[in-house]
């Protein structure tokens, strides 16, 4: 039995043998490259629900089983035993670092923590109340101008240098989005602190007093960044790859990913979840919102629920729910919204509408509650997602640039417009 699929055009009887590609895991894939040449036909898959865009060795997820692995390591094990910087190394280099490699990696990332002093002027061009994701997209795009002439996208060392710059500089850029709007002076990186603690210091410290975040808070943020670091070919990662396929500047690719992640159907959902929970306000209002989410005539969707791939529990949501519970206990915090979130989850998961459509809480459902407990304002939640996912984006960009099947991404379409017609002079128009 050959490893092919035969596609037959029943209108003409013409057929084409398409190779079947099998990966390490996951469904077999039909290579339809020959389809247009042999049958003069395209495939049609709006939203790319069943289209593989590339071969990748970085992240594997199984939506039916609720499995997520970075370079083969289960997310549950990385969440328990690793830290975000080590996960960045793993995503980019493909293997866990030994002690020497990890020390070198951490020290080299610190070397890239500063940004050009002129970059701080870019923030002043934003309205005082600009959404931080608007600032992130603009400022990260501006970073491209500082390294454009020294970045060789076809050189491995230059790509690794770019990865270190992205991972090193994004925390400083992100913290300044918050401080610009809050009216606080920008804080420079402090390399005597660890990566997460350094970021928290740039976010929350005040010139007038010493700042030391709790170990609990540092660990909670580190865990969230691990869980958000990569997620195979999601919308923002696919955007980064699409931009990268045009051989554009990698910082411009990351800026395009940031713009995509901002959408509330994607990374913007964590902020939208908190706004929804605030609107629900009390458990007695939950059913009204669940009914709205089920009403086809109401555009409202239950934020933090559903996923294109996970048709079982999002393993990240399971880990975050527990972490949220532990953090609130450890911090002796009583967040009424956590109770509302758990009650909303219970009600939704018992409702046939959600059961039939396999809609479960996703990574964004509980993450905002942890960010809130850490004192991060809701309009900065997607910036947190950006900081973490920039590691996955740059790892996927590197893999794209090394891909022997590299070519510019250029999807086709079904044209449904007017047939050919002649120009109509003005005096003959209706
Ligand atoms: C992220 O891709 C990734 O990996 C993304 C991500 C990552 O790490 O990069 O995991 C991060 O983006 C998580 C998702 C965060 N977004 C939200 O929480 C927003 C709310 N969720 C929905 O917008 C929706 O579930 C999506 C966008 C996440 C998925 O959209 P799909 O796959 O296009 O789902 P669909 O429109 O095909 O829905 C199938 C059915 C529809 O009903 P019917 O037409 O079959 O009657 O389920 C319904 C939808 O109306 N539905 C919902 C719903 N999500 C889907 N109904 C109510 N509330 C919801 N949240």
Coordinates of N, CA, C and O and ligand atoms in Angstrom, one line a residue, residues 231 234 264-267 269 293 296 301-308 316 353 357 359 362-364 385 389, ligand 1:
X231 N 3.2 27.9 21.2 CA 2.0 27.1 21.0 C 1.8 26.8 19.5 O 0.7 27.0 19.0
X234 N -0.1 29.0 16.0 CA -1.3 29.9 16.3 C -1.3 31.2 15.5 O -0.3 31.4 14.7
X264 N -8.8 40.2 20.7 CA -9.4 39.5 21.9 C -9.8 38.0 21.5 O -10.1 37.2 22.4
X265 N -9.8 37.7 20.3 CA -10.0 36.3 19.9 C -8.8 35.5 20.2 O -8.8 34.2 20.2
X266 N -7.7 36.1 20.4 CA -6.3 35.5 20.6 C -5.8 35.9 21.9 O -6.4 35.7 23.0
X267 N -4.6 36.6 22.0 CA -4.0 36.9 23.3 C -4.7 38.0 24.1 O -4.6 38.1 25.3
X269 N -7.6 37.9 24.9 CA -8.7 37.3 25.7 C -8.5 37.4 27.2 O -9.4 37.5 28.0
X293 N -23.9 34.0 25.6 CA -22.9 33.4 24.9 C -23.5 32.3 23.9 O -22.9 32.0 22.9
X296 N -27.2 33.0 19.3 CA -26.6 33.2 18.0 C -26.8 34.6 17.5 O -26.1 35.1 16.7
X301 N -19.3 36.4 23.2 CA -18.7 35.0 23.4 C -18.1 35.0 24.8 O -17.7 36.0 25.3
X302 N -18.1 33.8 25.4 CA -17.6 33.7 26.8 C -16.0 33.7 26.6 O -15.4 32.8 26.1
X303 N -15.5 34.8 27.0 CA -14.0 35.0 26.9 C -13.3 34.0 27.8 O -13.7 33.7 28.9
X304 N -12.2 33.5 27.2 CA -11.4 32.5 27.9 C -12.0 31.1 27.7 O -11.4 30.1 28.3
X305 N -13.0 31.0 26.9 CA -13.6 29.6 26.6 C -13.4 29.3 25.1 O -13.5 30.2 24.2
X306 N -13.1 28.0 24.8 CA -13.0 27.6 23.4 C -11.6 27.7 22.9 O -10.8 28.4 23.5
X307 N -11.3 26.9 21.9 CA -10.0 26.9 21.3 C -10.1 26.2 19.9 O -10.8 25.3 19.8
X308 N -9.3 26.8 19.0 CA -9.3 26.1 17.7 C -8.8 24.7 17.7 O -9.3 23.8 17.0
X316 N -2.7 24.0 29.9 CA -2.2 25.2 30.6 C -3.2 25.8 31.5 O -2.9 26.3 32.6
X353 N -24.7 23.2 25.5 CA -24.1 24.1 24.4 C -22.6 23.9 24.4 O -22.0 23.7 23.4
X357 N -20.1 21.5 21.9 CA -19.1 22.2 21.0 C -17.6 22.0 21.6 O -16.7 22.6 21.1
X359 N -16.3 23.1 24.3 CA -15.7 24.4 24.7 C -15.3 24.4 26.1 O -16.1 24.2 27.0
X362 N -9.6 28.0 28.3 CA -8.3 28.0 27.7 C -7.3 28.8 28.6 O -7.7 29.2 29.7
X363 N -6.1 28.9 28.1 CA -5.0 29.5 28.8 C -5.4 30.9 29.4 O -4.9 31.3 30.4
X364 N -6.3 31.6 28.7 CA -6.6 33.0 29.1 C -7.6 33.1 30.2 O -7.8 34.2 30.7
X385 N 1.6 38.3 28.0 CA 1.5 37.2 27.0 C 2.6 37.5 26.0 O 3.3 36.6 25.5
X389 N 5.5 35.0 24.8 CA 5.4 34.4 23.5 C 6.5 34.9 22.5 O 6.8 34.3 21.5
Ligands
LIG1 C1 -5.5 31.9 22.5 O1 -4.4 29.1 18.5 C2 -3.8 29.1 19.7 O2 -3.0 28.2 20.1 C3 -4.1 30.4 20.5 C4 -3.6 30.3 22.0 C5 -2.1 30.4 22.0 O3 -1.5 30.0 23.0 O4 -1.5 31.0 21.0 O5 -4.0 29.2 22.6 C6 -4.1 31.5 22.8 O6 -5.8 32.6 21.6 C7 -6.6 31.2 23.3 C8 -8.0 31.6 22.8 C9 -8.4 32.9 23.5 N1 -9.6 33.4 22.9 C10 -10.8 33.4 23.6 O7 -10.9 33.0 24.8 C11 -11.9 34.2 22.9 C12 -13.2 33.3 23.1 N2 -13.1 32.1 22.2 C13 -13.6 32.1 20.9 O8 -13.5 33.4 20.3 C14 -13.2 30.9 20.0 O9 -13.4 29.8 20.8 C15 -11.8 30.9 19.4 C16 -11.5 32.1 18.6 C17 -10.8 30.7 20.5 C18 -11.8 29.6 18.5 O10 -12.6 29.9 17.4 P1 -12.9 28.8 16.4 O11 -12.1 27.6 16.4 O12 -13.1 29.5 15.0 O13 -14.3 28.3 16.9 P2 -15.6 28.3 16.1 O14 -16.0 29.8 15.8 O15 -15.5 27.4 15.0 O16 -16.7 27.8 17.2 C19 -17.3 26.6 17.1 C20 -18.7 26.8 17.7 C21 -19.5 28.0 17.1 O17 -20.8 27.7 17.4 P3 -21.7 27.1 16.2 O18 -21.5 28.0 14.9 O19 -21.1 25.7 15.9 O20 -23.1 27.0 16.7 O21 -18.5 27.2 19.1 C22 -19.0 28.5 19.4 C23 -19.1 29.2 18.0 O22 -20.1 30.2 18.1 N3 -18.0 29.1 20.3 C24 -18.3 29.8 21.3 C25 -17.1 30.2 21.9 N4 -16.1 29.8 21.2 C26 -16.7 29.1 20.2 N5 -19.6 30.2 21.8 C27 -19.5 31.0 22.9 N6 -18.4 31.4 23.6 C28 -17.2 31.0 23.1 N7 -16.1 31.4 23.7

